[in-house]
mmCIF file of N, CA and C in Angstrom:
data_model
loop_
_atom_site.group_PDB
_atom_site.id
_atom_site.type_symbol
_atom_site.label_atom_id
_atom_site.label_comp_id
_atom_site.label_asym_id
_atom_site.label_seq_id
_atom_site.Cartn_x
_atom_site.Cartn_y
_atom_site.Cartn_z
ATOM 1 N N MET Z 2 -39.808 -11.468 -1.658
ATOM 2 C CA MET Z 2 -39.877 -12.266 -0.595
ATOM 3 C C MET Z 2 -39.017 -13.371 -0.530
ATOM 4 N N GLY Z 3 -38.463 -13.840 0.528
ATOM 5 C CA GLY Z 3 -37.651 -14.937 0.699
ATOM 6 C C GLY Z 3 -38.169 -16.464 0.208
ATOM 7 N N ILE Z 4 -37.309 -17.317 -0.053
ATOM 8 C CA ILE Z 4 -37.643 -18.597 -0.652
ATOM 9 C C ILE Z 4 -37.082 -19.616 0.532
ATOM 10 N N THR Z 5 -37.708 -20.696 0.840
ATOM 11 C CA THR Z 5 -37.443 -21.655 1.631
ATOM 12 C C THR Z 5 -37.312 -22.956 0.790
ATOM 13 N N HIS Z 6 -36.050 -23.502 1.027
ATOM 14 C CA HIS Z 6 -35.643 -24.805 -0.038
ATOM 15 C C HIS Z 6 -35.385 -25.850 0.947
ATOM 16 N N ILE Z 7 -36.285 -26.842 0.663
ATOM 17 C CA ILE Z 7 -36.193 -27.954 1.725
ATOM 18 C C ILE Z 7 -35.748 -29.240 0.817
ATOM 19 N N VAL Z 8 -34.670 -29.692 1.227
ATOM 20 C CA VAL Z 8 -34.097 -30.970 0.768
ATOM 21 C C VAL Z 8 -34.234 -32.022 1.581
ATOM 22 N N LEU Z 9 -34.739 -33.325 1.015
ATOM 23 C CA LEU Z 9 -34.914 -34.507 1.786
ATOM 24 C C LEU Z 9 -34.009 -35.556 1.219
ATOM 25 N N PHE Z 10 -33.360 -36.349 2.059
ATOM 26 C CA PHE Z 10 -32.384 -37.427 1.572
ATOM 27 C C PHE Z 10 -32.709 -38.717 2.082
ATOM 28 N N ARG Z 11 -32.693 -39.894 1.346
ATOM 29 C CA ARG Z 11 -32.554 -41.085 2.014
ATOM 30 C C ARG Z 11 -31.093 -41.815 1.323
ATOM 31 N N PHE Z 12 -30.470 -41.867 2.443
ATOM 32 C CA PHE Z 12 -28.941 -42.269 2.213
ATOM 33 C C PHE Z 12 -29.028 -43.781 1.810
ATOM 34 N N LYS Z 13 -28.147 -44.264 0.849
ATOM 35 C CA LYS Z 13 -28.129 -45.825 0.606
ATOM 36 C C LYS Z 13 -27.800 -46.681 1.796
ATOM 37 N N SER Z 14 -28.299 -47.627 2.052
ATOM 38 C CA SER Z 14 -27.982 -48.478 3.281
ATOM 39 C C SER Z 14 -26.538 -48.829 3.384
ATOM 40 N N ILE Z 15 -25.757 -48.890 2.495
ATOM 41 C CA ILE Z 15 -24.306 -49.147 2.535
ATOM 42 C C ILE Z 15 -23.507 -47.984 2.834
ATOM 43 N N VAL Z 16 -24.097 -46.877 3.158
ATOM 44 C CA VAL Z 16 -23.395 -45.460 3.329
ATOM 45 C C VAL Z 16 -23.020 -45.570 4.960
ATOM 46 N N SER Z 17 -21.671 -45.468 5.180
ATOM 47 C CA SER Z 17 -21.330 -45.364 6.528
ATOM 48 C C SER Z 17 -21.745 -44.199 7.242
ATOM 49 N N PRO Z 18 -22.027 -44.294 8.604
ATOM 50 C CA PRO Z 18 -22.358 -43.052 9.352
ATOM 51 C C PRO Z 18 -21.147 -41.949 9.345
ATOM 52 N N GLU Z 19 -19.968 -42.210 9.115
ATOM 53 C CA GLU Z 19 -19.102 -41.140 9.069
ATOM 54 C C GLU Z 19 -19.185 -40.579 7.518
ATOM 55 N N ALA Z 20 -19.641 -41.113 6.542
ATOM 56 C CA ALA Z 20 -19.873 -40.517 5.176
ATOM 57 C C ALA Z 20 -21.127 -39.602 5.382
ATOM 58 N N ILE Z 21 -22.109 -40.032 5.907
ATOM 59 C CA ILE Z 21 -23.239 -39.456 6.163
ATOM 60 C C ILE Z 21 -22.942 -38.024 6.842
ATOM 61 N N GLN Z 22 -22.187 -38.161 7.935
ATOM 62 C CA GLN Z 22 -21.864 -37.012 8.542
ATOM 63 C C GLN Z 22 -21.045 -36.093 7.787
ATOM 64 N N ASP Z 23 -20.259 -36.541 7.058
ATOM 65 C CA ASP Z 23 -19.290 -35.873 6.186
ATOM 66 C C ASP Z 23 -20.169 -35.012 5.207
ATOM 67 N N VAL Z 24 -21.023 -35.706 4.469
ATOM 68 C CA VAL Z 24 -21.813 -35.122 3.403
ATOM 69 C C VAL Z 24 -22.853 -34.058 4.027
ATOM 70 N N SER Z 25 -23.252 -34.302 5.293
ATOM 71 C CA SER Z 25 -24.341 -33.428 5.893
ATOM 72 C C SER Z 25 -23.439 -32.308 6.290
ATOM 73 N N THR Z 26 -22.246 -32.389 6.779
ATOM 74 C CA THR Z 26 -21.565 -31.228 7.219
ATOM 75 C C THR Z 26 -21.094 -30.386 5.939
ATOM 76 N N ARG Z 27 -20.873 -31.059 4.871
ATOM 77 C CA ARG Z 27 -20.589 -30.345 3.541
ATOM 78 C C ARG Z 27 -21.932 -29.377 3.035
ATOM 79 N N PHE Z 28 -22.894 -30.118 3.277
ATOM 80 C CA PHE Z 28 -24.201 -29.485 2.948
ATOM 81 C C PHE Z 28 -24.459 -28.062 3.805
ATOM 82 N N VAL Z 29 -24.249 -28.189 5.038
ATOM 83 C CA VAL Z 29 -24.589 -27.160 6.013
ATOM 84 C C VAL Z 29 -23.274 -25.912 5.492
ATOM 85 N N ALA Z 30 -22.164 -26.419 5.125
ATOM 86 C CA ALA Z 30 -21.265 -25.566 4.808
ATOM 87 C C ALA Z 30 -21.432 -24.681 3.660
ATOM 88 N N LEU Z 31 -22.292 -25.009 2.789
ATOM 89 C CA LEU Z 31 -22.519 -24.361 1.641
ATOM 90 C C LEU Z 31 -23.009 -23.022 1.738
ATOM 91 N N LYS Z 32 -23.490 -22.611 3.109
ATOM 92 C CA LYS Z 32 -23.876 -21.331 3.420
ATOM 93 C C LYS Z 32 -22.687 -20.279 3.228
ATOM 94 N N GLY Z 33 -21.554 -20.846 3.497
ATOM 95 C CA GLY Z 33 -20.289 -20.019 3.387
ATOM 96 C C GLY Z 33 -19.669 -20.208 1.996
ATOM 97 N N SER Z 34 -19.792 -21.369 1.451
ATOM 98 C CA SER Z 34 -18.926 -21.383 0.124
ATOM 99 C C SER Z 34 -19.620 -21.059 -1.175
ATOM 100 N N CYS Z 35 -20.990 -20.972 -1.135
ATOM 101 C CA CYS Z 35 -21.737 -20.448 -2.247
ATOM 102 C C CYS Z 35 -21.738 -19.031 -2.191
ATOM 103 N N ILE Z 36 -21.028 -18.463 -3.206
ATOM 104 C CA ILE Z 36 -20.671 -17.071 -3.486
ATOM 105 C C ILE Z 36 -21.461 -16.426 -4.540
ATOM 106 N N HIS Z 37 -22.070 -15.346 -4.556
ATOM 107 C CA HIS Z 37 -22.873 -14.641 -5.544
ATOM 108 C C HIS Z 37 -22.026 -14.014 -6.263
ATOM 109 N N PRO Z 38 -22.334 -14.309 -7.833
ATOM 110 C CA PRO Z 38 -21.321 -13.882 -8.777
ATOM 111 C C PRO Z 38 -21.139 -12.444 -8.862
ATOM 112 N N THR Z 39 -22.186 -11.547 -8.442
ATOM 113 C CA THR Z 39 -22.056 -10.057 -8.711
ATOM 114 C C THR Z 39 -21.401 -9.421 -7.380
ATOM 115 N N SER Z 40 -21.936 -9.935 -6.245
ATOM 116 C CA SER Z 40 -21.300 -9.288 -4.998
ATOM 117 C C SER Z 40 -19.973 -9.926 -4.593
ATOM 118 N N ASN Z 41 -19.759 -11.223 -4.999
ATOM 119 C CA ASN Z 41 -18.678 -11.814 -4.465
ATOM 120 C C ASN Z 41 -18.858 -12.228 -2.982
ATOM 121 N N ASN Z 42 -20.117 -12.227 -2.518
ATOM 122 C CA ASN Z 42 -20.282 -12.498 -1.109
ATOM 123 C C ASN Z 42 -21.192 -13.655 -0.970
ATOM 124 N N PRO Z 43 -21.113 -14.688 0.109
ATOM 125 C CA PRO Z 43 -22.109 -15.520 0.395
ATOM 126 C C PRO Z 43 -23.358 -15.019 0.433
ATOM 127 N N TYR Z 44 -24.268 -15.891 -0.248
ATOM 128 C CA TYR Z 44 -25.745 -15.212 -0.349
ATOM 129 C C TYR Z 44 -26.737 -16.131 0.112
ATOM 130 N N ILE Z 45 -26.674 -17.221 0.612
ATOM 131 C CA ILE Z 45 -27.453 -18.032 1.308
ATOM 132 C C ILE Z 45 -27.829 -17.454 2.774
ATOM 133 N N LYS Z 46 -29.139 -17.350 3.143
ATOM 134 C CA LYS Z 46 -29.372 -16.538 4.380
ATOM 135 C C LYS Z 46 -29.134 -17.706 5.561
ATOM 136 N N SER Z 47 -29.671 -18.781 5.400
ATOM 137 C CA SER Z 47 -29.147 -19.936 6.471
ATOM 138 C C SER Z 47 -29.350 -21.336 6.013
ATOM 139 N N VAL Z 48 -28.743 -22.228 6.644
ATOM 140 C CA VAL Z 48 -28.753 -23.539 6.113
ATOM 141 C C VAL Z 48 -28.907 -24.494 7.562
ATOM 142 N N SER Z 49 -29.788 -25.333 7.810
ATOM 143 C CA SER Z 49 -29.930 -26.058 8.821
ATOM 144 C C SER Z 49 -30.295 -27.644 8.478
ATOM 145 N N GLY Z 50 -30.117 -28.619 9.192
ATOM 146 C CA GLY Z 50 -30.299 -29.861 8.838
ATOM 147 C C GLY Z 50 -30.222 -30.832 10.009
ATOM 148 N N GLY Z 51 -30.611 -32.135 9.667
ATOM 149 C CA GLY Z 51 -30.487 -33.098 10.711
ATOM 150 C C GLY Z 51 -31.222 -34.569 10.292
ATOM 151 N N THR Z 52 -31.005 -35.513 11.324
ATOM 152 C CA THR Z 52 -31.452 -36.670 11.019
ATOM 153 C C THR Z 52 -33.081 -36.748 11.405
ATOM 154 N N ASP Z 53 -33.745 -37.120 10.628
ATOM 155 C CA ASP Z 53 -35.270 -37.360 10.859
ATOM 156 C C ASP Z 53 -35.447 -37.896 12.340
ATOM 157 N N ASN Z 54 -36.279 -37.413 13.169
ATOM 158 C CA ASN Z 54 -36.703 -38.068 14.454
ATOM 159 C C ASN Z 54 -38.249 -37.824 14.687
ATOM 160 N N SER Z 55 -38.951 -37.752 13.675
ATOM 161 C CA SER Z 55 -40.436 -37.809 13.718
ATOM 162 C C SER Z 55 -41.019 -38.989 14.147
ATOM 163 N N PRO Z 56 -41.959 -39.002 15.196
ATOM 164 C CA PRO Z 56 -42.711 -40.171 15.719
ATOM 165 C C PRO Z 56 -43.932 -40.448 14.830
ATOM 166 N N GLU Z 57 -44.205 -39.779 13.774
ATOM 167 C CA GLU Z 57 -45.314 -39.850 12.985
ATOM 168 C C GLU Z 57 -45.485 -41.052 12.046
ATOM 169 N N GLY Z 58 -44.317 -41.483 11.511
ATOM 170 C CA GLY Z 58 -44.218 -42.496 10.532
ATOM 171 C C GLY Z 58 -44.565 -42.368 9.126
ATOM 172 N N PHE Z 59 -44.516 -41.101 8.693
ATOM 173 C CA PHE Z 59 -44.913 -40.780 7.381
ATOM 174 C C PHE Z 59 -43.669 -40.259 6.618
ATOM 175 N N GLN Z 60 -42.443 -40.640 7.058
ATOM 176 C CA GLN Z 60 -41.258 -40.342 6.210
ATOM 177 C C GLN Z 60 -41.045 -40.740 4.953
ATOM 178 N N GLY Z 61 -41.721 -41.892 4.689
ATOM 179 C CA GLY Z 61 -41.557 -42.489 3.363
ATOM 180 C C GLY Z 61 -40.171 -42.888 3.064
ATOM 181 N N GLY Z 62 -39.171 -43.278 4.039
ATOM 182 C CA GLY Z 62 -37.754 -43.700 3.962
ATOM 183 C C GLY Z 62 -37.041 -42.589 3.898
ATOM 184 N N ILE Z 63 -37.371 -41.393 4.030
ATOM 185 C CA ILE Z 63 -36.593 -40.273 4.164
ATOM 186 C C ILE Z 63 -35.715 -40.263 5.554
ATOM 187 N N THR Z 64 -34.491 -39.984 5.600
ATOM 188 C CA THR Z 64 -33.639 -40.115 6.642
ATOM 189 C C THR Z 64 -33.167 -38.689 7.218
ATOM 190 N N HIS Z 65 -32.843 -37.876 6.252
ATOM 191 C CA HIS Z 65 -32.401 -36.445 6.593
ATOM 192 C C HIS Z 65 -33.078 -35.385 5.916
ATOM 193 N N ALA Z 66 -33.074 -34.231 6.736
ATOM 194 C CA ALA Z 66 -33.648 -33.245 6.043
ATOM 195 C C ALA Z 66 -32.810 -31.980 6.203
ATOM 196 N N PHE Z 67 -32.869 -30.952 5.323
ATOM 197 C CA PHE Z 67 -31.987 -29.767 5.252
ATOM 198 C C PHE Z 67 -32.977 -28.656 4.731
ATOM 199 N N VAL Z 68 -32.937 -27.493 5.392
ATOM 200 C CA VAL Z 68 -33.535 -26.273 5.011
ATOM 201 C C VAL Z 68 -32.676 -25.076 4.585
ATOM 202 N N VAL Z 69 -32.776 -24.755 3.476
ATOM 203 C CA VAL Z 69 -32.110 -23.695 2.984
ATOM 204 C C VAL Z 69 -32.751 -22.402 2.736
ATOM 205 N N GLU Z 70 -32.444 -21.191 3.185
ATOM 206 C CA GLU Z 70 -33.142 -19.860 3.084
ATOM 207 C C GLU Z 70 -32.527 -18.960 2.357
ATOM 208 N N PHE Z 71 -33.218 -18.483 1.282
ATOM 209 C CA PHE Z 71 -32.803 -17.548 0.342
ATOM 210 C C PHE Z 71 -33.391 -16.187 0.551
ATOM 211 N N GLU Z 72 -32.784 -15.048 0.172
ATOM 212 C CA GLU Z 72 -33.399 -13.683 0.186
ATOM 213 C C GLU Z 72 -34.429 -13.746 -0.930
ATOM 214 N N SER Z 73 -34.202 -14.180 -2.215
ATOM 215 C CA SER Z 73 -35.073 -14.020 -3.335
ATOM 216 C C SER Z 73 -35.090 -15.164 -4.102
ATOM 217 N N ALA Z 74 -36.003 -15.431 -5.013
ATOM 218 C CA ALA Z 74 -36.130 -16.406 -5.986
ATOM 219 C C ALA Z 74 -34.854 -16.383 -7.102
ATOM 220 N N GLU Z 75 -34.359 -15.226 -7.212
ATOM 221 C CA GLU Z 75 -33.148 -15.019 -8.089
ATOM 222 C C GLU Z 75 -31.840 -15.724 -7.480
ATOM 223 N N ASP Z 76 -31.734 -15.551 -6.250
ATOM 224 C CA ASP Z 76 -30.681 -16.208 -5.558
ATOM 225 C C ASP Z 76 -30.934 -17.813 -5.487
ATOM 226 N N ARG Z 77 -32.099 -18.297 -5.185
ATOM 227 C CA ARG Z 77 -32.357 -19.648 -5.298
ATOM 228 C C ARG Z 77 -32.253 -20.204 -6.663
ATOM 229 N N ASP Z 78 -32.509 -19.583 -7.745
ATOM 230 C CA ASP Z 78 -32.428 -19.977 -9.067
ATOM 231 C C ASP Z 78 -30.729 -20.040 -9.469
ATOM 232 N N TYR Z 79 -30.093 -19.161 -8.994
ATOM 233 C CA TYR Z 79 -28.601 -19.205 -9.198
ATOM 234 C C TYR Z 79 -28.133 -20.430 -8.510
ATOM 235 N N TYR Z 80 -28.427 -20.606 -7.361
ATOM 236 C CA TYR Z 80 -28.100 -21.823 -6.324
ATOM 237 C C TYR Z 80 -28.389 -23.118 -7.229
ATOM 238 N N VAL Z 81 -29.602 -23.246 -7.519
ATOM 239 C CA VAL Z 81 -30.043 -24.594 -8.236
ATOM 240 C C VAL Z 81 -29.413 -24.786 -9.572
ATOM 241 N N ASN Z 82 -29.322 -23.613 -10.466
ATOM 242 C CA ASN Z 82 -28.825 -23.925 -11.688
ATOM 243 C C ASN Z 82 -27.371 -23.510 -12.198
ATOM 244 N N ASP Z 83 -26.677 -22.635 -11.292
ATOM 245 C CA ASP Z 83 -25.358 -22.093 -11.729
ATOM 246 C C ASP Z 83 -24.338 -22.123 -10.721
ATOM 247 N N ASP Z 84 -24.571 -22.161 -9.527
ATOM 248 C CA ASP Z 84 -23.498 -22.124 -8.511
ATOM 249 C C ASP Z 84 -22.676 -23.223 -8.451
ATOM 250 N N PRO Z 85 -21.176 -22.896 -8.854
ATOM 251 C CA PRO Z 85 -20.245 -23.888 -8.826
ATOM 252 C C PRO Z 85 -20.071 -24.799 -7.597
ATOM 253 N N ALA Z 86 -20.132 -24.110 -6.436
ATOM 254 C CA ALA Z 86 -19.938 -24.912 -5.231
ATOM 255 C C ALA Z 86 -21.186 -25.904 -5.107
ATOM 256 N N HIS Z 87 -22.350 -25.526 -5.327
ATOM 257 C CA HIS Z 87 -23.482 -26.570 -5.247
ATOM 258 C C HIS Z 87 -23.444 -27.586 -6.403
ATOM 259 N N GLU Z 88 -22.950 -27.243 -7.422
ATOM 260 C CA GLU Z 88 -22.792 -28.284 -8.529
ATOM 261 C C GLU Z 88 -21.628 -29.325 -8.044
ATOM 262 N N GLU Z 89 -20.548 -28.781 -7.407
ATOM 263 C CA GLU Z 89 -19.750 -29.777 -6.798
ATOM 264 C C GLU Z 89 -20.294 -30.708 -5.700
ATOM 265 N N PHE Z 90 -21.111 -30.075 -4.971
ATOM 266 C CA PHE Z 90 -21.835 -30.679 -3.813
ATOM 267 C C PHE Z 90 -22.670 -31.759 -4.408
ATOM 268 N N LYS Z 91 -23.315 -31.470 -5.431
ATOM 269 C CA LYS Z 91 -24.303 -32.395 -6.110
ATOM 270 C C LYS Z 91 -23.579 -33.769 -6.749
ATOM 271 N N LYS Z 92 -22.620 -33.408 -7.218
ATOM 272 C CA LYS Z 92 -21.625 -34.471 -7.624
ATOM 273 C C LYS Z 92 -21.011 -35.340 -6.576
ATOM 274 N N LEU Z 93 -20.722 -34.753 -5.578
ATOM 275 C CA LEU Z 93 -20.199 -35.561 -4.321
ATOM 276 C C LEU Z 93 -21.393 -36.227 -3.655
ATOM 277 N N VAL Z 94 -22.440 -35.858 -3.509
ATOM 278 C CA VAL Z 94 -23.435 -36.409 -2.824
ATOM 279 C C VAL Z 94 -24.321 -37.545 -3.594
ATOM 280 N N GLY Z 95 -24.278 -37.387 -4.950
ATOM 281 C CA GLY Z 95 -25.100 -38.259 -5.774
ATOM 282 C C GLY Z 95 -24.700 -39.805 -5.458
ATOM 283 N N PRO Z 96 -23.469 -40.345 -5.486
ATOM 284 C CA PRO Z 96 -23.501 -41.586 -5.268
ATOM 285 C C PRO Z 96 -23.889 -42.265 -3.757
ATOM 286 N N PHE Z 97 -24.092 -41.301 -2.902
ATOM 287 C CA PHE Z 97 -24.538 -41.815 -1.532
ATOM 288 C C PHE Z 97 -26.102 -41.765 -1.386
ATOM 289 N N ILE Z 98 -26.711 -40.978 -2.382
ATOM 290 C CA ILE Z 98 -28.232 -40.877 -2.198
ATOM 291 C C ILE Z 98 -29.065 -41.941 -2.869
ATOM 292 N N GLU Z 99 -30.042 -42.364 -2.247
ATOM 293 C CA GLU Z 99 -31.032 -43.442 -2.807
ATOM 294 C C GLU Z 99 -32.155 -42.642 -3.233
ATOM 295 N N LYS Z 100 -32.581 -41.560 -2.562
ATOM 296 C CA LYS Z 100 -33.781 -40.815 -2.828
ATOM 297 C C LYS Z 100 -33.609 -39.519 -2.306
ATOM 298 N N ALA Z 101 -34.087 -38.576 -3.133
ATOM 299 C CA ALA Z 101 -34.025 -37.175 -2.807
ATOM 300 C C ALA Z 101 -35.275 -36.540 -3.160
ATOM 301 N N GLN Z 102 -35.680 -35.599 -2.429
ATOM 302 C CA GLN Z 102 -37.066 -34.706 -2.664
ATOM 303 C C GLN Z 102 -36.585 -33.420 -2.407
ATOM 304 N N VAL Z 103 -37.204 -32.531 -3.252
ATOM 305 C CA VAL Z 103 -36.905 -31.112 -2.960
ATOM 306 C C VAL Z 103 -38.248 -30.208 -3.140
ATOM 307 N N VAL Z 104 -38.462 -29.458 -2.172
ATOM 308 C CA VAL Z 104 -39.725 -28.645 -2.104
ATOM 309 C C VAL Z 104 -39.367 -27.145 -1.661
ATOM 310 N N ASP Z 105 -39.702 -26.292 -2.679
ATOM 311 C CA ASP Z 105 -39.432 -24.850 -2.246
ATOM 312 C C ASP Z 105 -40.731 -24.053 -2.012
ATOM 313 N N PHE Z 106 -40.635 -23.105 -1.286
ATOM 314 C CA PHE Z 106 -41.943 -22.151 -1.138
ATOM 315 C C PHE Z 106 -41.465 -20.780 -0.644
ATOM 316 N N THR Z 107 -42.578 -19.862 -0.930
ATOM 317 C CA THR Z 107 -42.503 -18.664 -0.341
ATOM 318 C C THR Z 107 -43.507 -18.560 0.921
ATOM 319 N N ASN Z 108 -42.812 -18.163 2.070
ATOM 320 C CA ASN Z 108 -43.686 -18.275 3.274
ATOM 321 C C ASN Z 108 -45.000 -17.320 2.989
ATOM 322 N N GLY Z 109 -46.189 -18.030 3.405
ATOM 323 C CA GLY Z 109 -47.462 -17.342 3.382
ATOM 324 C C GLY Z 109 -48.267 -17.192 2.072
ATOM 325 N N VAL Z 110 -47.317 -17.789 0.855
ATOM 326 C CA VAL Z 110 -47.986 -17.813 -0.356
ATOM 327 C C VAL Z 110 -48.688 -19.155 -0.484
ATOM 328 N N PHE Z 111 -50.106 -19.308 -0.648
ATOM 329 C CA PHE Z 111 -50.634 -20.603 -0.955
ATOM 330 C C PHE Z 111 -51.353 -20.809 -2.114
ATOM 331 N N ASN Z 112 -51.118 -19.827 -3.208
ATOM 332 C CA ASN Z 112 -51.893 -20.134 -4.460
ATOM 333 C C ASN Z 112 -50.887 -20.237 -5.503
#
């Protein structure tokens, strides 16, 4: 079953809108730059993201959300632990982020 990987960021207040746009664009571009070591093909099913616009008021300071979909837990695990493109992205984004939260789930599995 597929895995949905949700990443939530609060950017530091000193980060410019241009830098936030650049980081966000690079995040979404991981769909094409993360290459599976066996198939040598991109393995991320989809990446989407945007700036929070919820009127509910429960964001806890989170400003941006990204959703990454994987075909399998194995693909997600490779992405999280070993993918060189993802590792480079984490190094890039680190200095800009005040807070990050990550939640993964398999659709329909509640136990």
